[in-house]
Coordinates of C-alpha atoms and ligand atoms in Angstrom, one line a residue:
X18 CA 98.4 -18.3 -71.3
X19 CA 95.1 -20.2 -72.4
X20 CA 94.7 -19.7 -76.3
X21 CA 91.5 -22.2 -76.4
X22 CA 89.3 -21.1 -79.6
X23 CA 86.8 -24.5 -79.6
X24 CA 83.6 -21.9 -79.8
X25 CA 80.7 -24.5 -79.6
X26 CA 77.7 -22.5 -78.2
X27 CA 78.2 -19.8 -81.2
X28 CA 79.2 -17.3 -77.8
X29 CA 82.5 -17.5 -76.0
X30 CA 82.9 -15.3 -72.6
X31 CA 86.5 -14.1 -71.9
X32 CA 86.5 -15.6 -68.9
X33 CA 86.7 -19.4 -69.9
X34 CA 89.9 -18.6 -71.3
X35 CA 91.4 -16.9 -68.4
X36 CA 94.7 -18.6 -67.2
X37 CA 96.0 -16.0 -65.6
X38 CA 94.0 -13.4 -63.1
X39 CA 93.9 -10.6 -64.6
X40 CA 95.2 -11.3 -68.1
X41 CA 93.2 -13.0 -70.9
X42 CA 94.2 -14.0 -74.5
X43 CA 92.4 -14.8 -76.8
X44 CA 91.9 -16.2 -80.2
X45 CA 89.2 -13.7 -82.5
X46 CA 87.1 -16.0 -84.3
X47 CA 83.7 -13.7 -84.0
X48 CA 82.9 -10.8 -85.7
X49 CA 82.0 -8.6 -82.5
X50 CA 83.0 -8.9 -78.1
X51 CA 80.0 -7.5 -77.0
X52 CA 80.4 -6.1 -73.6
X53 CA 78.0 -5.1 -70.8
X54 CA 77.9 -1.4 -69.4
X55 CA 76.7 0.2 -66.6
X56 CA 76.7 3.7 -65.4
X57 CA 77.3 2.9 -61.3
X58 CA 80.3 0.7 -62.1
X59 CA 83.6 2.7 -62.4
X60 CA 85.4 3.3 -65.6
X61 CA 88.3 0.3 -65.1
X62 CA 91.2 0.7 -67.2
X63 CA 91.8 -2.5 -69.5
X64 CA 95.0 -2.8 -71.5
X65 CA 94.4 -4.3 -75.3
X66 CA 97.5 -6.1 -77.3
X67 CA 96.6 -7.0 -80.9
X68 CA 99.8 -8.3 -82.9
X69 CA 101.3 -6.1 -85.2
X70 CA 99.4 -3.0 -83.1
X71 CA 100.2 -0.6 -80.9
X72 CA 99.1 -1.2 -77.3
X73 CA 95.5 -0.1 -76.6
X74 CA 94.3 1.3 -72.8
X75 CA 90.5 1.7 -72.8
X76 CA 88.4 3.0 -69.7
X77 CA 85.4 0.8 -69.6
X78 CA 82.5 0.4 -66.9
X79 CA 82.5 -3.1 -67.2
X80 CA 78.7 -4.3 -65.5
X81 CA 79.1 -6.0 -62.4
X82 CA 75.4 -7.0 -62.8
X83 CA 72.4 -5.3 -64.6
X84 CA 74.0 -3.7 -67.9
X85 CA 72.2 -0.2 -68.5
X86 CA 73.2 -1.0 -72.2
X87 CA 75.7 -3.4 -74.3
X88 CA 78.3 -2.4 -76.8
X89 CA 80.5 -3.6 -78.6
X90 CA 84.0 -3.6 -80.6
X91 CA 84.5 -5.0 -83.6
X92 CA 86.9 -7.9 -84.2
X93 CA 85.9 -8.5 -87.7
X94 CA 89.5 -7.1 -89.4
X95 CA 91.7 -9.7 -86.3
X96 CA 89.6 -12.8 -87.0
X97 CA 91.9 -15.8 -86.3
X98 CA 94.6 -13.5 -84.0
X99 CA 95.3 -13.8 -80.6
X100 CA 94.3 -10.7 -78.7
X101 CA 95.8 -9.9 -75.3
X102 CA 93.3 -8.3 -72.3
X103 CA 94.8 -7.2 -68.6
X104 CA 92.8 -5.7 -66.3
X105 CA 92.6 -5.4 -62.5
X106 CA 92.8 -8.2 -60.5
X107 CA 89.4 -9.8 -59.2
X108 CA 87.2 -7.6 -61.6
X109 CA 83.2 -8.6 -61.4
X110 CA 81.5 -8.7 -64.7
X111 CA 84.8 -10.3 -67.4
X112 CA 82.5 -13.6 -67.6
X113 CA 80.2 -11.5 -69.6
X114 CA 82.0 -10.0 -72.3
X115 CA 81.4 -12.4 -75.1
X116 CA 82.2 -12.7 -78.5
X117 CA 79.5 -12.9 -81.2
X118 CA 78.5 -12.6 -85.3
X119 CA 75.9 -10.4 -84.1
X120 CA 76.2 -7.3 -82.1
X121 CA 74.2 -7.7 -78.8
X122 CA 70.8 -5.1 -79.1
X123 CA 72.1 -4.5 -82.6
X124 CA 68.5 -5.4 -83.9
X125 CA 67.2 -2.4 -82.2
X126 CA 69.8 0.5 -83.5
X127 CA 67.8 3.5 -85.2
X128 CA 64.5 1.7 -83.7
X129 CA 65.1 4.1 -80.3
X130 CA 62.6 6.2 -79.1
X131 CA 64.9 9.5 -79.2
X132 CA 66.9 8.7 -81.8
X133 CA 67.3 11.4 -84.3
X134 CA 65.7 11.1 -87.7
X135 CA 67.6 12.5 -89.9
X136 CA 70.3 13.9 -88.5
X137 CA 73.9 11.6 -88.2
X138 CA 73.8 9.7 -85.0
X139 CA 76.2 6.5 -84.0
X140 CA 74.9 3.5 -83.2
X141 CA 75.9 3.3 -79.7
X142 CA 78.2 4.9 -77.5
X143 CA 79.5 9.1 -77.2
X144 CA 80.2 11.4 -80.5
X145 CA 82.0 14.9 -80.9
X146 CA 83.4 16.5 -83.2
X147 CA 83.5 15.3 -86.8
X148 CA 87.0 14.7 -88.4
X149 CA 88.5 14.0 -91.3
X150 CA 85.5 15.0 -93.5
X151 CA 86.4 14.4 -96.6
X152 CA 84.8 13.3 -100.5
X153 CA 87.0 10.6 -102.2
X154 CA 85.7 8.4 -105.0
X155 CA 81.8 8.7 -105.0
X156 CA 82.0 9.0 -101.0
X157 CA 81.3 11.8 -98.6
X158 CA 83.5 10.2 -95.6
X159 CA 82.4 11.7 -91.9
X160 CA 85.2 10.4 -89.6
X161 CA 84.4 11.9 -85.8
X162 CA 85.2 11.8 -82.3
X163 CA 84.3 8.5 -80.6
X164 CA 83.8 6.7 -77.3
X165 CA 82.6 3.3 -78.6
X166 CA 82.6 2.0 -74.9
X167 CA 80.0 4.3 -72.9
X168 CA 77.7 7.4 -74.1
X169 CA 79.8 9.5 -71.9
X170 CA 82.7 11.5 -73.3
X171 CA 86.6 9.1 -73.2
X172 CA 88.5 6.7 -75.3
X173 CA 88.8 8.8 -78.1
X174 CA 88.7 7.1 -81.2
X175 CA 88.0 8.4 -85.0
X176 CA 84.7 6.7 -85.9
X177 CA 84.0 6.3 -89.4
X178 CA 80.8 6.7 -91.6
X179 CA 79.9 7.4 -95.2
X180 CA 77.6 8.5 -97.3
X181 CA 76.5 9.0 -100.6
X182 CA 74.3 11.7 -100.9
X183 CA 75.0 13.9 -97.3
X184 CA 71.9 12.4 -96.0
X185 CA 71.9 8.4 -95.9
X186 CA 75.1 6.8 -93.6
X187 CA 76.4 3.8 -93.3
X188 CA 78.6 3.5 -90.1
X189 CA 81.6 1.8 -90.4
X190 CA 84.3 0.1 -87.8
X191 CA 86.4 2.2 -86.3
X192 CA 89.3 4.4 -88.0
X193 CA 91.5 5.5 -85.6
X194 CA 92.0 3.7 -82.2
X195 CA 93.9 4.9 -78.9
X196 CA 97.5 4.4 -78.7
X197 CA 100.8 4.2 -76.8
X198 CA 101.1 8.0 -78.2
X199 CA 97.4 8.9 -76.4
X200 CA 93.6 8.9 -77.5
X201 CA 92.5 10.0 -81.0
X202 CA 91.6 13.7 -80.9
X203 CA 90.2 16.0 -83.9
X204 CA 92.0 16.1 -87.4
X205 CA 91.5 16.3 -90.8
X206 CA 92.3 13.7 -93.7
X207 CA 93.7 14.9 -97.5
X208 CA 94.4 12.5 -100.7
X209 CA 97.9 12.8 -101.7
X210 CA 97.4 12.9 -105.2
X211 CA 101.1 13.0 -106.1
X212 CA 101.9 11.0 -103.3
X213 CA 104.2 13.6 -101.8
X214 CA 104.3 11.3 -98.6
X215 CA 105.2 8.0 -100.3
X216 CA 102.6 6.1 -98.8
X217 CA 100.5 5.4 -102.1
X218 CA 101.1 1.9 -103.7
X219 CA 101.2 1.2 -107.1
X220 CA 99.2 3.9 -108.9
X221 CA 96.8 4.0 -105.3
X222 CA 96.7 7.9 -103.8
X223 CA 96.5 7.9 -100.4
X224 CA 94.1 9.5 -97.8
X225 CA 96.4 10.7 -95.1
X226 CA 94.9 11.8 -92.3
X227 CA 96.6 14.4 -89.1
X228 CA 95.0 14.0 -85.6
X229 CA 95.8 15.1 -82.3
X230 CA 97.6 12.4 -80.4
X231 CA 96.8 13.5 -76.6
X232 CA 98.6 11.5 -73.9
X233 CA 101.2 11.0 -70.9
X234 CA 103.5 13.6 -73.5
X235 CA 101.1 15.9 -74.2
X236 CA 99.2 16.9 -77.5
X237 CA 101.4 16.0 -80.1
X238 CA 100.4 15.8 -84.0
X239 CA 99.9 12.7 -85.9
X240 CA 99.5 11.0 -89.5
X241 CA 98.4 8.0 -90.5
X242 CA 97.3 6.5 -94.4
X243 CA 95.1 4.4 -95.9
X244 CA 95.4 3.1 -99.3
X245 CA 91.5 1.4 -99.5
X246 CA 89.6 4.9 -99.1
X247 CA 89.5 4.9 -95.4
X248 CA 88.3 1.5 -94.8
X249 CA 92.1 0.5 -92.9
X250 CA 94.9 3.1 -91.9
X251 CA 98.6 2.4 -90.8
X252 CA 99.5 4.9 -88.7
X253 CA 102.7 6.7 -89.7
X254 CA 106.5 4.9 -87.8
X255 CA 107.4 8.7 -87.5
X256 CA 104.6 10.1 -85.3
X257 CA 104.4 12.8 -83.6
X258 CA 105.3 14.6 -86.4
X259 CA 104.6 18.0 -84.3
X260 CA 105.7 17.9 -81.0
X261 CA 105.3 21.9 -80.1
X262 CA 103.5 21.9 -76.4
X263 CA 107.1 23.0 -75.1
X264 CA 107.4 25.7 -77.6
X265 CA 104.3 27.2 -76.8
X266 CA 104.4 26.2 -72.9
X267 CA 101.2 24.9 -73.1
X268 CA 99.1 21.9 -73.2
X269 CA 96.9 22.7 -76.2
X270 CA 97.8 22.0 -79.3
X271 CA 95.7 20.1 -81.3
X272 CA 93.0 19.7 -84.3
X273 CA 94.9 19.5 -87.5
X274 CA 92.9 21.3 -90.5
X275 CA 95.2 20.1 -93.6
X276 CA 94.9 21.1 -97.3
X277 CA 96.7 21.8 -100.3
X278 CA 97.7 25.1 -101.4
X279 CA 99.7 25.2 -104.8
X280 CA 102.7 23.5 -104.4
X281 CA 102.9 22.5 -100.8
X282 CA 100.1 21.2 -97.7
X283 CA 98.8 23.4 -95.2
X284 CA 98.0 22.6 -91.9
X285 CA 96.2 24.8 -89.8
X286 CA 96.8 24.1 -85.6
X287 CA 95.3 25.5 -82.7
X288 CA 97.7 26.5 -79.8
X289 CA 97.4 27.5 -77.5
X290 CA 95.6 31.3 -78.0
X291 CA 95.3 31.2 -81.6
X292 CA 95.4 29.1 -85.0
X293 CA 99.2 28.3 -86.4
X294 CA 100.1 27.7 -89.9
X295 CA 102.6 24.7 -90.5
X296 CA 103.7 23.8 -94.0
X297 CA 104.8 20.7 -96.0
X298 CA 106.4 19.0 -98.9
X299 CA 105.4 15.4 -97.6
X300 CA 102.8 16.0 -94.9
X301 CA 105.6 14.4 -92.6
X302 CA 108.2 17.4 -92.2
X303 CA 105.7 20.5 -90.9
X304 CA 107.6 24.0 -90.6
X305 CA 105.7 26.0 -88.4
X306 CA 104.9 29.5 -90.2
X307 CA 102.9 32.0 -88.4
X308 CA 99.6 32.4 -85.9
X309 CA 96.5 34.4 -85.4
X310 CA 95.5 35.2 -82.1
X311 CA 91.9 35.2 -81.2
X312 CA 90.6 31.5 -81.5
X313 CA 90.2 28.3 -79.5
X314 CA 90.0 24.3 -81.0
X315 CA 89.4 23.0 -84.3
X316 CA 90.4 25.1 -86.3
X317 CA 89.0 25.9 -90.3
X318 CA 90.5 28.4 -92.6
X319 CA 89.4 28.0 -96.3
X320 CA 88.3 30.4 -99.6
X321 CA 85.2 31.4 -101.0
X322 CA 84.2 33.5 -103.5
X323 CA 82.0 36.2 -102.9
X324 CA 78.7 36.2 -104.2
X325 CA 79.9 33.5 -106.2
X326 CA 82.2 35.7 -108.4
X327 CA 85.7 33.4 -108.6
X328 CA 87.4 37.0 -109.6
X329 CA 86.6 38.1 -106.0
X330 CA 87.9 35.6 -103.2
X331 CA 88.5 36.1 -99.4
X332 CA 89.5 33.5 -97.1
X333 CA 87.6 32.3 -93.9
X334 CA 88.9 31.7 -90.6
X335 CA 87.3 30.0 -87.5
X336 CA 87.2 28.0 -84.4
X337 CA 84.9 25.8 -82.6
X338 CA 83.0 28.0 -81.7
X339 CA 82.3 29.1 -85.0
X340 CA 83.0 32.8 -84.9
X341 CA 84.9 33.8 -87.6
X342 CA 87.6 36.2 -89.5
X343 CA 87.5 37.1 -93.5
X344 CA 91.0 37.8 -94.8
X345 CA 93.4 37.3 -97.0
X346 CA 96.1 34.1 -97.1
X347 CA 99.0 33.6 -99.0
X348 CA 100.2 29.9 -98.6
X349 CA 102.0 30.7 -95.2
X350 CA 100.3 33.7 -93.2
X351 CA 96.5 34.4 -92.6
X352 CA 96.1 38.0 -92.4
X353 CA 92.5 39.3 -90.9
X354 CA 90.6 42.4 -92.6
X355 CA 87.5 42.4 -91.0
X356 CA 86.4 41.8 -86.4
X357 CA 85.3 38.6 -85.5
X358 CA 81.3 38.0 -86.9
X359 CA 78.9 35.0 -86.1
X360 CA 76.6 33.3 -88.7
X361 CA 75.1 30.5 -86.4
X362 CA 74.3 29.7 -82.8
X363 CA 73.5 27.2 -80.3
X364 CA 74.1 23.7 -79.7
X365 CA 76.8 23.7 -82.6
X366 CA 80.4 23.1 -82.0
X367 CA 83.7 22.1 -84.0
X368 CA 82.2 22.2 -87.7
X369 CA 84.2 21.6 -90.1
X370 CA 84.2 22.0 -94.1
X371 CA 84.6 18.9 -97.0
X372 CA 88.3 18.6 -98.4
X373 CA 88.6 17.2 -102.0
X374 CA 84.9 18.3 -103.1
X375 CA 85.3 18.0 -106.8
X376 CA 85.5 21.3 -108.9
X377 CA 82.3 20.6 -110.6
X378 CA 80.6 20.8 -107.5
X379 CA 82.9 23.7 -106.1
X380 CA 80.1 24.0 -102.7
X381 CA 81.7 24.3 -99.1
X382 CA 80.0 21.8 -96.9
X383 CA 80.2 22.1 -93.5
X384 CA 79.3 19.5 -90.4
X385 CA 78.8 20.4 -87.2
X386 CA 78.6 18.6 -83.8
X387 CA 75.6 19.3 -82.1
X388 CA 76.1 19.4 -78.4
X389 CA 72.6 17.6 -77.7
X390 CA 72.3 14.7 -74.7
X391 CA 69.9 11.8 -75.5
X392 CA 69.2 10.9 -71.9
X393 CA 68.3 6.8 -71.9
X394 CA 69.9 6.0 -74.8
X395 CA 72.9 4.0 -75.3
X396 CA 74.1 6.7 -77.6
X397 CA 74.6 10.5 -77.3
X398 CA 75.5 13.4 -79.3
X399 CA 75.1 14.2 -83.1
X400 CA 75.9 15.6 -86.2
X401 CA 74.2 19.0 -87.7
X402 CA 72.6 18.9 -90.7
X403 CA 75.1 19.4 -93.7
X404 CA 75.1 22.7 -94.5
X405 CA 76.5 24.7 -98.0
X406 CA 78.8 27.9 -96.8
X407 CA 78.5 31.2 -99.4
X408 CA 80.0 34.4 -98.6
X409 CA 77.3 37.0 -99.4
X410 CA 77.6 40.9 -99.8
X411 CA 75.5 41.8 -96.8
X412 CA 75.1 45.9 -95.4
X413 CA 78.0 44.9 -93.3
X414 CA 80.2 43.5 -96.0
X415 CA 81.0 39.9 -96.8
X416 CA 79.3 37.6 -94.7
X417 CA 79.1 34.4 -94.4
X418 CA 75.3 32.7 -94.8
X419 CA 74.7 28.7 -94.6
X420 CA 71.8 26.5 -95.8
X421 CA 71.3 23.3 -95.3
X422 CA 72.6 21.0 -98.8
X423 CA 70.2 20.7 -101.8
X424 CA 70.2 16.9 -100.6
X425 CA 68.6 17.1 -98.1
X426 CA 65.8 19.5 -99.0
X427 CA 65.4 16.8 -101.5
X428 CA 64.5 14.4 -98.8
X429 CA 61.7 17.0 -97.6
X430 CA 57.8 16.0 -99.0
X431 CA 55.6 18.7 -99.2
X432 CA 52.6 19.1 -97.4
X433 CA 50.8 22.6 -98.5
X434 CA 51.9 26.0 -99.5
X435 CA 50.0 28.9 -97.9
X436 CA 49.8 32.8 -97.6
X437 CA 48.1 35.6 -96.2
X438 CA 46.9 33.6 -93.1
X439 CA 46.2 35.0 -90.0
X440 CA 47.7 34.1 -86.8
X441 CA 45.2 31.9 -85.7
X442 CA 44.8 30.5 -89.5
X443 CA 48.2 29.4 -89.5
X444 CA 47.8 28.0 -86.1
X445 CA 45.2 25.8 -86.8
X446 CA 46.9 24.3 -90.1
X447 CA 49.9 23.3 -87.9
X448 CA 48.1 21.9 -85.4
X449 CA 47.3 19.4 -87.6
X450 CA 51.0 18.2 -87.8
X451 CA 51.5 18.0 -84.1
X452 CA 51.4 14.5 -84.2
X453 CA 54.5 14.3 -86.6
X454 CA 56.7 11.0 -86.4
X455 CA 60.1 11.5 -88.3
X456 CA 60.8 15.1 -88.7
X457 CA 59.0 18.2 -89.6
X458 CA 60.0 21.0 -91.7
X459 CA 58.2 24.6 -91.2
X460 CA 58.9 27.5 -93.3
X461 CA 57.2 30.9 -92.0
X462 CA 57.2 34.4 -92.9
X463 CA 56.2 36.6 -89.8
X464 CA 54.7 39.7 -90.8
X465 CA 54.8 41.5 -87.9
X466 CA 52.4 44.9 -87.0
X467 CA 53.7 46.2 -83.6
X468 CA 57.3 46.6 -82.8
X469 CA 56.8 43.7 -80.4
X470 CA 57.1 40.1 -80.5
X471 CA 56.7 37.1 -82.6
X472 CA 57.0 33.5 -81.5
X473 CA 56.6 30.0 -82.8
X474 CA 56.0 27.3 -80.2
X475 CA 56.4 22.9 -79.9
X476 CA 54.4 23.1 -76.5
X477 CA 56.1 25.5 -74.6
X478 CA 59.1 25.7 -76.5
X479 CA 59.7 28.6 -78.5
X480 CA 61.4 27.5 -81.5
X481 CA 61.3 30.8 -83.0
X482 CA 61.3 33.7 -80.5
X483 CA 61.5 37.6 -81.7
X484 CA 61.9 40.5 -79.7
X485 CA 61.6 43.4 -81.7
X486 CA 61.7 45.7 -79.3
X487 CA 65.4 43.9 -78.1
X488 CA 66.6 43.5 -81.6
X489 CA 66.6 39.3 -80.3
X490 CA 65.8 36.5 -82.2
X491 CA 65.7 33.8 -79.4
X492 CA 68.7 35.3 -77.4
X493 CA 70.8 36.2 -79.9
X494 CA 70.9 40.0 -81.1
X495 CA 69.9 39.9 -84.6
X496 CA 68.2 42.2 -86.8
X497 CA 67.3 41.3 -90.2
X498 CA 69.4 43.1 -93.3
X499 CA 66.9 45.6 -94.0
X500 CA 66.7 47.1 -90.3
X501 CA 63.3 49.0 -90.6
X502 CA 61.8 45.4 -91.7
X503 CA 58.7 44.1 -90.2
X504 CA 59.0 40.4 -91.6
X505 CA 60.8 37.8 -90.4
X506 CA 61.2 34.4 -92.7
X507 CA 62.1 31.8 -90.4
X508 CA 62.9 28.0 -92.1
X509 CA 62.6 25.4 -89.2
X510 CA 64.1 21.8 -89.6
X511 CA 62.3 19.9 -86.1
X512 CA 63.9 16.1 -85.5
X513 CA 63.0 13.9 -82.7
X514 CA 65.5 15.7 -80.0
X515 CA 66.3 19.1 -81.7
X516 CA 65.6 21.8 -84.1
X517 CA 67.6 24.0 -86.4
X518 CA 66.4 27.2 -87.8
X519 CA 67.9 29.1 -90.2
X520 CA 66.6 33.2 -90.6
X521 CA 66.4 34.8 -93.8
X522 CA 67.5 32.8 -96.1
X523 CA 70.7 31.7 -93.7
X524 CA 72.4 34.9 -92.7
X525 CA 71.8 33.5 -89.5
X526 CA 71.0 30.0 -87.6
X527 CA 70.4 28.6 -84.6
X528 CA 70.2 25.0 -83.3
X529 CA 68.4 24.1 -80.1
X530 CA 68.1 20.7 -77.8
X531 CA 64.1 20.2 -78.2
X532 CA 62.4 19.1 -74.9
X533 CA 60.7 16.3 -74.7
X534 CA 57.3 15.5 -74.1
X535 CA 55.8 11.8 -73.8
X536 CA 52.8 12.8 -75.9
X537 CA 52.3 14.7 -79.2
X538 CA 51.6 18.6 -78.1
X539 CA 50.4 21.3 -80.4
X540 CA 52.4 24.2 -82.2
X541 CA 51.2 27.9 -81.1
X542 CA 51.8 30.8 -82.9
X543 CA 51.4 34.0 -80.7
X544 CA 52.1 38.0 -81.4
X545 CA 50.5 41.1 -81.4
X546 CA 48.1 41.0 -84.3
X547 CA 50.5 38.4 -85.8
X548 CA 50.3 38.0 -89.9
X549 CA 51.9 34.7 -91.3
X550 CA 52.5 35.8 -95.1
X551 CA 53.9 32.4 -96.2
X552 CA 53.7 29.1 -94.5
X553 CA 55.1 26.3 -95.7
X554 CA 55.3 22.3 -93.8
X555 CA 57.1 19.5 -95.2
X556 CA 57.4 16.1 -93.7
X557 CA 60.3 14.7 -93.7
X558 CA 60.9 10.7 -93.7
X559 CA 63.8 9.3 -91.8
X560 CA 67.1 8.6 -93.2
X561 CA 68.2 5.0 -91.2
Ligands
FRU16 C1 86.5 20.0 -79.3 C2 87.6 19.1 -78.7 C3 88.9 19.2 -79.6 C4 89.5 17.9 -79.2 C5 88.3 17.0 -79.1 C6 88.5 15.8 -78.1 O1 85.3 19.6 -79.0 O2 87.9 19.5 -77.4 O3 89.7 20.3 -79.3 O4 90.4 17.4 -80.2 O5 87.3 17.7 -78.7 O6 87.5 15.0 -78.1

């Protein structure tokens, strides 16, 4: 084996250090391997060893000649170890992978022409679901599924960004990578204030994270700590600690929802059919406790008070797909009192809710994934906006409504304030904003005269589309609270490749992919003697 580290051209390719065919080692002494990709090579499966870790495979589409796009992996935490490579014999394109102090097209990251503007986005490569969303010490931490080797869906690792404020993040290396156990699904992380699982350190509470190991064994539950607020983690000698695919004669079981209740964790566990309760001393023994039917992936169950009264609680229970259950839990057994309900559709998937928010702040802050392609970039997916969760009295009952956080309405400037406009009034003062570059925020109450439609176009989009007649509100049934109503108050939040709305005062939302046109185009505003009775437009400036 060839351990040569003599870097003299500040770039090193793999290749010059091949001994073997096939098998590399090499000594880290870069911040960053920057690796070429392209999308008509196949994925080839390359085996990583890094000393004192477990074995890593990783599916790559190594370039044979024209990249479509570099990434990367970051090196910076093995600087000075020797890192072991095999892949297959003979493979065209290893003489390219070099390492580097700078990532290769780093320069242009949040410069890309569909990159969202204020919405979370990685740098480069595929995101899903966020994980492990958690506040600890000042920072909101969004962990979340991550291929950091193509924009297509594989590898899954936990990325890792924070944030301050919900609005400005800073992405971070990697959290969680593939394993000899499998690839990194969905979980959630929890500080172990009394260090119940003996990982904390001298006076240091750990964050402790559960994820979904899934491999060669099936989906099997994992932990793993870190002791410098998510910046490293060791992953737990004892993993799985829930092994339960045979049990349940299934594949699927996976997306561990931890918190604490009283005097013991919580983890909430999709398998199968429904969500489980397991529960724990240590967050390393899990005794499995009971199940709801009725719910598939990434599971949430968590309390809020109604209408803000603390004397009046219910608890909350969803899936991906974001339907959900109000109930009541007592530490071991969720037990529905109200059908399944919906309080936003669309593009979102897999949200789920802030651990540790302090009590002062006591909100319920929810990110979603947004299922939305960015075709030409070298990154894909994103985040919703955050949004604050409120169980509100409704005609119904209980409800849930969400907004997007104070913070980010912050970030919104103000462009005018209007009322009593006519249809074409209103048109002609968005028009002016057609030519918007970071993101556009429109507030508008429809006043409508005929028991028709209303709409709200981006060219020929309809970002806001009502059928009266149907009871719609761009596909959905929805009719507002008071049912003989003739307004409609519509708050639209428009970024560079989608657009949220959120109707009367977030009872219900929607999220849409936006298309997209080379050239600025105009709003339109069209219904049958159409009355806008407030309109409101706010620019808002990008977050990278
Ligand atoms: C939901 C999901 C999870 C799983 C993850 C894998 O989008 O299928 O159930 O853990 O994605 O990336």
């Amino acid at each position: 084996m060839n351990t040569r580290n003599t870097i003299s051209a500040g770039c090193l390719a793999l290749s010059m250090l091949t001994a073997t065919a096939a098998e590399t080692t090499f000594k880290v002494t870069k911040h960053y391997l920057n690796i070429p990709v392209s999308h008509k090579c196949e994925r080839v499966r390359f085996n990583v060893e890094i000393p004192g870790e477990s074995p890593m495979p990783l599916d790559i589409r190594l370039a044979s000649d024209h990249p479509d796009y570099w990434v990367f992996a970051d090196l910076s935490a093995y600087k000075g170890k020797k890192i072991k490579v095999s892949y297959p014999d003979n493979l065209k394109g290893i003489d390219k992978i070099y390492q580097a102090d700078t990532i290769r097209g780093g320069a242009d990251f949040y410069k890309e022409k569909n990159r969202p503007q204020f919405h979370f986005t990685t740098r480069n490569g595929w995101i899903n679901d966020p994980n492990g969303l958690i506040w600890n010490d000042g920072e909101y931490h969004l962990f979340y599924q991550h291929n950091p080797y193509e924009r297509d869906w594989g590898n899954m690792h936990w990325g890792h960004a924070v944030s301050l404020d919900l609005v400005h993040w800073k992405e971070l290396p990697v959290a969680l990578r593939p394993d000899t156990i499998g690839t990194m699904f969905s979980g959630s992380a929890v500080i172990d204030y009394e260090n119940t699982s003996g990982f904390g350190k001298s006076g240091t509470s750990p964050m402790v994270v559960a994820y979904t190991a899934d491999g060669d064994k099936g989906q099997r539950q994992c932990i793993a700590y870190s002791l410098d607020n998510g910046r490293s983690f060791k992953k737990y000698d004892g993993n799985p600690v829930i092994d339960s695919g045979k049990k349940w004669n299934t594949r699927d079981t996976r997306d561990p929802k931890m918190f604490r209740y009283d005097d013991h964790w919580v983890m909430v566990l999709n398998e199968r059919d429904g969500h489980s309760i397991y529960t724990s001393n240590n967050l390393k023994d899990w005794t499995y406790s009971s199940h709801v039917t009725g719910f598939w992936e990434c599971p949430e169950l968590f309390e809020l008070p109604v209408d803000g009264n603390p004397d009046n609680t219910m608890w909350v229970m969803y899936g991906a797909s974001g339907t959900y259950m109000l109930g009541d839990f007592d530490g071991y057994t969720f037990t529905p009192c109200s059908g399944k309900h919906v309080f936003t559709a669309g593009t979102g998937y897999a949200a789920q809710t802030f651990n540790n928010i302090p009590a002062s702040d006591g909100r319920r802050i929810q990110i979603g994934w947004s299922r939305i392609g960015h075709p030409g970039m070298n990154f894909n997916g994103m985040m919703l906006m955050p949004v604050e969760l409120k169980l509100q009295t409704t005609k119904e009952g209980p409800r849930l409504v969400s907004n997007p956080v104070s913070e980010i309405e912050a970030l919104c400037e103000s462009k005018g304030k209007w009322s009593g406009l006519t249809q074409q009034e209103a048109e002609d003062i968005l028009r002016g904003f057609s030519g918007f570059e970071d993101g556009l925020r429109v507030k508008v109450t429809f006043a409508l005269s005929h028991a028709t439609d209303a709409s709200l176009s981006l060219a020929d989009q309809r970002l806001v589309d009502y059928d009266m007649n149907g009871t719609r509100l761009n596909g959905y049934f929805y009719s507002p609270q008071d049912p003989t109503s003739m307004e409609l108050t519509t708050d639209i939040w428009i970024d560079r490749t989608s657009a949220e709305v959120f109707v009367d005062g977030g009872v219900f939302s929607y999220s849409m992919p936006r298309d997209l046109p080379a050239n600025p185009v105009p709003f339109s505003i069209r219904g049958n003697n159409l009355k806008i009775k407030e309109l409101e437009i706010y620019t808002i400036p990008s977050i990278w």
